[in-house]
Amino acid sequence: MWASWLCQIIRKKAKVLCLGSGNGYEAVYFLQDRWDCYTAELYHPKVKVLKGRQVKTFGQDLPFRDKEFELFFCCETMEHISEKFTDQILLEAKRVSNQVFFTIATRDDPPFCAHICIHNAQWWMDKFEDLGFDIINAQKKPMFTLLMMKPTSHAAAQVLRFPDGVAIHARC
Amino acid sequence: MQDVKVFMADRSANTKLSVKLKEKLLKHNILIYYENIHCDTAVILKGDFINPLAFQGKKVLAVYLIDGAGATTWDTLFPILYKPILHHYYDEIIDVGGYDTVGEMADEIAKEVKRLKNETD
């Protein structure tokens, strides 16, 4: 979903790295929109279109050149990683890309309890600024408007608000 | 004859619609599973957070919804956002939506399950 939005605002066919891509939905979306997308993830789903584009690596030590990517994309991953690695990962993101887009949950996720690095939106925004990122856009409880065309009637707009989390788009 | 099983995400299992659908499918001798079990063909009823990659064999997504206005599930968030890429994760997508009653929908799902059972590779 964030990928489809970013595809509208960042130049086409850019090179993208998705950290913590999971099942690869966003990466597949980028590829379908003809971006040159790669994933950095410990889990490699068997999806044909991702073949050859999946790199098994930890975020704090990325095997890529400086500024190799136009965009570093990381959606709902940072809250699952111990805080002791946060700075390293963000600095690696800054090293390998020209701009970053993160969405980070800011609250716990019962009953799974998989969120181990929980901070409020301001903490994350301060973190990015302290590490030298130039924040373009940051939203607490981000929301976006979806326009839907129903088959039998007029278009409908739906505003979707995420109950938790922060979205940060920044230059490196 | 293919071993075909029908799955639903357990997060979706307790909605009124899901409970009704389960009852109607039982009349066709079709059980709904909530955890990954090996089969030749997995028919996944559209639901929240079900991971298509967890299933072995052929993966079929049955997209359904009946709401008060009779709209199909292609109008809701999940398909709108993921529809363009679903074919990368599923071998086949069946649109079971557009029916006025859960019974009709269950009949359609049962018909598709029967077709899939008789398919040969």
Tab-separated table of C-alpha atoms in Angstrom:
chain	number	residue	atom	x	y	z
A	1	MET	CA	0.000	0.000	0.000
A	2	TRP	CA	2.793	2.436	0.869
A	3	ALA	CA	4.658	1.189	-2.185
A	4	SER	CA	1.773	2.128	-4.449
A	5	TRP	CA	1.746	5.626	-2.941
A	6	LEU	CA	5.520	6.053	-3.226
A	7	CYS	CA	5.389	4.920	-6.854
A	8	GLN	CA	3.407	8.067	-7.532
A	9	ILE	CA	5.849	10.495	-5.960
A	10	ILE	CA	9.348	9.166	-6.643
A	11	ARG	CA	10.828	8.815	-10.118
A	12	LYS	CA	10.128	5.624	-12.009
A	13	LYS	CA	12.525	2.708	-12.383
A	14	ALA	CA	14.552	3.820	-9.368
A	15	LYS	CA	16.499	1.246	-7.408
A	16	VAL	CA	14.777	0.356	-4.157
A	17	LEU	CA	15.792	-1.730	-1.176
A	18	CYS	CA	13.061	-3.158	1.054
A	19	LEU	CA	14.322	-4.082	4.499
A	20	GLY	CA	12.248	-6.630	6.388
A	21	SER	CA	10.024	-7.318	3.420
A	22	GLY	CA	8.388	-10.437	4.876
A	23	ASN	CA	6.160	-12.012	2.239
A	24	GLY	CA	7.405	-9.405	-0.191
A	25	TYR	CA	4.090	-7.715	-0.979
A	26	GLU	CA	5.564	-4.251	-1.219
A	27	ALA	CA	8.603	-5.443	-3.171
A	28	VAL	CA	6.347	-7.222	-5.655
A	29	TYR	CA	4.367	-4.026	-6.005
A	30	PHE	CA	7.514	-2.040	-6.725
A	31	LEU	CA	8.639	-4.604	-9.295
A	32	GLN	CA	5.274	-4.629	-10.963
A	33	ASP	CA	5.531	-0.889	-11.314
A	34	ARG	CA	8.898	-1.474	-13.012
A	35	TRP	CA	11.132	-0.349	-10.184
A	36	ASP	CA	14.437	-2.161	-9.690
A	37	CYS	CA	13.626	-3.593	-6.274
A	38	TYR	CA	15.611	-5.830	-3.930
A	39	THR	CA	14.822	-7.221	-0.521
A	40	ALA	CA	17.018	-7.490	2.554
A	41	GLU	CA	15.395	-10.113	4.745
A	42	LEU	CA	16.249	-13.269	6.629
A	43	TYR	CA	13.116	-14.997	5.305
A	44	HIS	CA	12.963	-15.714	1.568
A	45	PRO	CA	9.463	-16.394	0.327
A	46	LYS	CA	9.256	-18.427	-2.887
A	47	VAL	CA	7.804	-15.847	-5.199
A	48	LYS	CA	8.983	-16.128	-8.810
A	49	VAL	CA	9.256	-12.437	-9.470
A	50	LEU	CA	11.553	-11.987	-6.443
A	51	LYS	CA	14.054	-14.610	-7.600
A	52	GLY	CA	17.561	-13.212	-7.676
A	53	ARG	CA	16.466	-10.106	-5.799
A	54	GLN	CA	16.444	-11.423	-2.265
A	55	VAL	CA	19.495	-10.804	-0.113
A	56	LYS	CA	19.767	-12.652	3.177
A	57	THR	CA	21.282	-10.110	5.526
A	58	PHE	CA	20.945	-8.226	8.774
A	59	GLY	CA	19.996	-4.574	8.535
A	60	GLN	CA	22.950	-3.354	10.561
A	61	ASP	CA	25.504	-4.605	8.039
A	62	LEU	CA	24.219	-4.290	4.509
A	63	PRO	CA	26.319	-5.737	1.677
A	64	PHE	CA	25.711	-2.800	-0.661
A	65	ARG	CA	27.715	0.174	-1.933
A	66	ASP	CA	27.231	3.726	-0.701
A	67	LYS	CA	24.173	5.377	-2.269
A	68	GLU	CA	23.406	2.284	-4.325
A	69	PHE	CA	19.667	2.829	-3.910
A	70	GLU	CA	17.398	5.739	-4.609
A	71	LEU	CA	15.002	4.619	-1.873
A	72	PHE	CA	15.347	2.567	1.285
A	73	PHE	CA	11.916	1.239	2.219
A	74	CYS	CA	11.193	-0.247	5.608
A	75	CYS	CA	7.623	-0.942	6.614
A	76	GLU	CA	6.653	-2.270	10.054
A	77	THR	CA	10.075	-3.744	10.795
A	78	MET	CA	11.938	-1.527	13.236
A	79	GLU	CA	9.583	-2.257	16.133
A	80	HIS	CA	10.543	-5.936	15.822
A	81	ILE	CA	14.270	-5.280	16.206
A	82	SER	CA	16.125	-4.711	19.456
A	83	GLU	CA	16.827	-1.040	20.156
A	84	LYS	CA	20.548	-1.744	20.433
A	85	PHE	CA	20.586	-2.124	16.646
A	86	THR	CA	18.408	0.877	15.804
A	87	ASP	CA	21.170	3.405	15.218
A	88	GLN	CA	23.245	0.977	13.164
A	89	ILE	CA	20.326	0.117	10.905
A	90	LEU	CA	19.327	3.724	10.368
A	91	LEU	CA	22.914	4.690	9.606
A	92	GLU	CA	23.186	1.824	7.129
A	93	ALA	CA	19.959	3.001	5.502
A	94	LYS	CA	21.477	6.472	5.254
A	95	ARG	CA	24.667	5.085	3.761
A	96	VAL	CA	23.172	2.974	1.006
A	97	SER	CA	20.361	5.248	-0.178
A	98	ASN	CA	19.378	8.794	-1.144
A	99	GLN	CA	16.073	8.771	0.679
A	100	VAL	CA	14.272	6.588	3.154
A	101	PHE	CA	10.692	5.734	3.932
A	102	PHE	CA	9.822	4.062	7.214
A	103	THR	CA	6.582	3.109	8.884
A	104	ILE	CA	7.069	2.069	12.482
A	105	ALA	CA	4.483	0.835	14.967
A	106	THR	CA	4.477	2.742	18.227
A	107	ARG	CA	2.564	0.391	20.443
A	108	ASP	CA	2.504	-3.200	21.574
A	109	ASP	CA	0.749	-5.920	19.570
A	110	PRO	CA	-1.024	-8.318	21.920
A	111	PRO	CA	-1.431	-11.252	21.838
A	112	PHE	CA	1.641	-11.708	19.641
A	113	CYS	CA	4.007	-9.467	21.682
A	114	ALA	CA	6.369	-9.261	18.719
A	115	HIS	CA	7.043	-5.547	19.163
A	116	ILE	CA	10.208	-5.248	21.207
A	117	CYS	CA	11.262	-1.699	20.410
A	118	ILE	CA	8.336	0.497	21.342
A	119	HIS	CA	8.656	4.270	21.301
A	120	ASN	CA	6.315	7.083	20.496
A	121	ALA	CA	6.326	8.955	17.206
A	122	GLN	CA	8.290	11.914	18.579
A	123	TRP	CA	11.080	9.628	19.765
A	124	TRP	CA	11.473	8.221	16.255
A	125	MET	CA	11.358	11.629	14.614
A	126	ASP	CA	14.003	12.916	17.020
A	127	LYS	CA	16.085	9.805	16.332
A	128	PHE	CA	16.043	10.401	12.595
A	129	GLU	CA	16.959	14.052	13.033
A	130	ASP	CA	19.759	13.268	15.485
A	131	LEU	CA	21.256	10.865	12.950
A	132	GLY	CA	21.307	13.554	10.306
A	133	PHE	CA	18.276	12.711	8.188
A	134	ASP	CA	16.438	15.600	6.547
A	135	ILE	CA	12.778	14.770	7.220
A	136	ILE	CA	10.527	15.577	4.248
A	137	ASN	CA	7.311	14.316	5.798
A	138	ALA	CA	6.448	12.682	9.075
A	139	GLN	CA	3.018	11.647	10.254
A	140	LYS	CA	1.900	10.345	13.592
A	141	LYS	CA	-0.996	7.878	13.117
A	142	PRO	CA	-0.652	8.275	9.366
A	143	MET	CA	-3.728	8.417	7.278
A	144	PHE	CA	-4.448	8.393	3.620
A	145	THR	CA	-7.493	8.720	1.470
A	146	LEU	CA	-8.509	5.925	-0.817
A	147	LEU	CA	-10.724	6.623	-3.773
A	148	MET	CA	-12.801	3.652	-4.824
A	149	MET	CA	-14.914	3.214	-7.896
A	150	LYS	CA	-17.865	1.012	-7.034
A	151	PRO	CA	-19.072	-0.978	-10.043
A	152	THR	CA	-22.640	0.229	-9.929
A	153	SER	CA	-22.410	3.731	-8.586
A	154	HIS	CA	-20.266	6.787	-8.088
A	155	ALA	CA	-16.789	6.942	-6.648
A	156	ALA	CA	-16.413	6.793	-2.908
A	157	ALA	CA	-13.598	8.155	-0.779
A	158	GLN	CA	-12.481	6.346	2.301
A	159	VAL	CA	-10.054	7.838	4.767
A	160	LEU	CA	-7.896	5.213	6.369
A	161	ARG	CA	-6.143	6.031	9.566
A	162	PHE	CA	-3.642	3.790	11.197
A	163	PRO	CA	-4.317	3.637	14.925
A	164	ASP	CA	-0.693	3.530	15.806
A	165	GLY	CA	2.617	4.166	14.257
A	166	VAL	CA	4.596	6.840	12.542
A	167	ALA	CA	5.447	7.284	8.878
A	168	ILE	CA	8.708	9.054	8.065
A	169	HIS	CA	9.980	10.066	4.650
A	170	ALA	CA	13.440	11.635	4.711
A	171	ARG	CA	16.441	12.541	2.619
A	172	CYS	CA	19.801	11.089	3.568
B	1	MET	CA	-8.658	-36.967	-7.521
B	2	GLN	CA	-6.948	-33.981	-5.848
B	3	ASP	CA	-6.892	-33.485	-2.100
B	4	VAL	CA	-8.519	-30.071	-1.776
B	5	LYS	CA	-8.897	-28.303	1.554
B	6	VAL	CA	-10.566	-25.011	2.355
B	7	PHE	CA	-8.923	-22.556	4.714
B	8	MET	CA	-9.874	-19.367	6.464
B	9	ALA	CA	-7.752	-16.983	8.539
B	10	ASP	CA	-8.661	-17.511	12.174
B	11	ARG	CA	-8.949	-13.773	12.672
B	12	SER	CA	-11.934	-13.820	10.332
B	13	ALA	CA	-13.461	-16.972	11.776
B	14	ASN	CA	-15.923	-15.483	14.229
B	15	THR	CA	-17.703	-12.928	12.129
B	16	LYS	CA	-21.421	-13.552	11.546
B	17	LEU	CA	-20.785	-14.119	7.860
B	18	SER	CA	-17.941	-16.564	8.461
B	19	VAL	CA	-19.937	-18.624	10.945
B	20	LYS	CA	-22.886	-18.798	8.539
B	21	LEU	CA	-20.595	-19.737	5.659
B	22	LYS	CA	-19.017	-22.506	7.706
B	23	GLU	CA	-22.465	-23.961	8.479
B	24	LYS	CA	-23.528	-23.835	4.840
B	25	LEU	CA	-20.308	-25.433	3.627
B	26	LEU	CA	-20.726	-28.247	6.176
B	27	LYS	CA	-23.956	-29.148	4.383
B	28	HIS	CA	-21.762	-29.741	1.310
B	29	ASN	CA	-19.418	-31.851	3.478
B	30	ILE	CA	-16.745	-29.200	3.275
B	31	LEU	CA	-14.770	-28.464	6.432
B	32	ILE	CA	-12.979	-25.179	6.978
B	33	TYR	CA	-9.455	-25.345	8.367
B	34	TYR	CA	-7.728	-22.562	10.274
B	35	GLU	CA	-4.204	-23.919	10.338
B	36	ASN	CA	-1.951	-25.023	7.534
B	37	ILE	CA	-2.464	-28.706	6.700
B	38	HIS	CA	-0.895	-30.435	3.755
B	39	CYS	CA	-3.061	-30.843	0.674
B	40	ASP	CA	-2.776	-30.760	-3.099
B	41	THR	CA	-4.850	-27.632	-3.473
B	42	ALA	CA	-5.507	-25.005	-0.810
B	43	VAL	CA	-8.639	-22.947	-1.320
B	44	ILE	CA	-8.197	-19.885	0.805
B	45	LEU	CA	-11.300	-17.934	1.659
B	46	LYS	CA	-10.416	-14.266	1.661
B	47	GLY	CA	-9.649	-13.153	5.181
B	48	ASP	CA	-7.294	-11.150	7.254
B	49	PHE	CA	-3.611	-11.937	7.332
B	50	ILE	CA	-3.710	-15.360	5.863
B	51	ASN	CA	-0.301	-16.169	4.475
B	52	PRO	CA	-0.589	-17.744	1.024
B	53	LEU	CA	3.025	-18.835	1.083
B	54	ALA	CA	2.419	-21.121	4.048
B	55	PHE	CA	0.445	-23.476	1.830
B	56	GLN	CA	1.968	-26.189	-0.295
B	57	GLY	CA	0.627	-27.255	-3.640
B	58	LYS	CA	-1.779	-25.229	-5.711
B	59	LYS	CA	-3.099	-22.095	-4.065
B	60	VAL	CA	-6.506	-20.765	-4.933
B	61	LEU	CA	-7.938	-17.587	-3.462
B	62	ALA	CA	-11.693	-17.476	-3.227
B	63	VAL	CA	-12.662	-13.867	-2.864
B	64	TYR	CA	-16.037	-13.297	-1.329
B	65	LEU	CA	-18.040	-10.875	0.662
B	66	ILE	CA	-21.609	-9.979	0.995
B	67	ASP	CA	-22.406	-6.685	2.629
B	68	GLY	CA	-25.718	-4.954	3.048
B	69	ALA	CA	-25.453	-3.260	-0.312
B	70	GLY	CA	-24.548	-6.492	-2.067
B	71	ALA	CA	-21.115	-5.221	-3.081
B	72	THR	CA	-18.351	-7.703	-3.737
B	73	THR	CA	-15.153	-7.822	-1.809
B	74	TRP	CA	-13.226	-6.236	-4.640
B	75	ASP	CA	-14.565	-2.965	-3.319
B	76	THR	CA	-12.858	-3.246	0.055
B	77	LEU	CA	-9.393	-2.344	1.162
B	78	PHE	CA	-7.708	-5.732	0.926
B	79	PRO	CA	-8.391	-6.431	-2.751
B	80	ILE	CA	-8.009	-2.861	-3.904
B	81	LEU	CA	-4.531	-2.645	-2.456
B	82	TYR	CA	-3.402	-6.173	-3.169
B	83	LYS	CA	-5.381	-7.129	-6.271
B	84	PRO	CA	-2.645	-5.976	-8.681
B	85	ILE	CA	-0.163	-8.411	-7.162
B	86	LEU	CA	-2.311	-11.344	-6.022
B	87	HIS	CA	-1.481	-13.415	-9.089
B	88	HIS	CA	2.123	-13.644	-7.827
B	89	TYR	CA	0.922	-15.484	-4.717
B	90	TYR	CA	-2.026	-17.542	-5.974
B	91	ASP	CA	-2.253	-19.944	-8.879
B	92	GLU	CA	-5.897	-19.115	-9.371
B	93	ILE	CA	-8.281	-16.469	-8.091
B	94	ILE	CA	-11.994	-17.175	-8.010
B	95	ASP	CA	-14.371	-14.309	-7.515
B	96	VAL	CA	-17.200	-15.801	-5.527
B	97	GLY	CA	-18.704	-12.448	-4.657
B	98	GLY	CA	-21.870	-10.854	-5.897
B	99	TYR	CA	-24.429	-13.174	-4.347
B	100	ASP	CA	-27.280	-12.074	-2.169
B	101	THR	CA	-27.165	-14.956	0.265
B	102	VAL	CA	-24.498	-16.919	2.050
B	103	GLY	CA	-26.202	-20.091	0.837
B	104	GLU	CA	-25.668	-19.173	-2.811
B	105	MET	CA	-22.076	-18.279	-2.070
B	106	ALA	CA	-21.491	-21.597	-0.301
B	107	ASP	CA	-22.991	-23.406	-3.308
B	108	GLU	CA	-20.531	-21.631	-5.585
B	109	ILE	CA	-17.556	-22.429	-3.346
B	110	ALA	CA	-18.652	-26.071	-3.182
B	111	LYS	CA	-18.915	-26.182	-6.963
B	112	GLU	CA	-15.381	-24.802	-7.309
B	113	VAL	CA	-14.012	-27.244	-4.736
B	114	LYS	CA	-15.591	-30.121	-6.676
B	115	ARG	CA	-14.044	-28.839	-9.916
B	116	LEU	CA	-10.622	-28.555	-8.276
B	117	LYS	CA	-10.896	-32.053	-6.824
B	118	ASN	CA	-11.456	-33.455	-10.309
B	119	GLU	CA	-8.612	-31.538	-11.880
B	120	THR	CA	-5.523	-33.417	-12.969
B	121	ASP	CA	-2.142	-31.748	-13.357
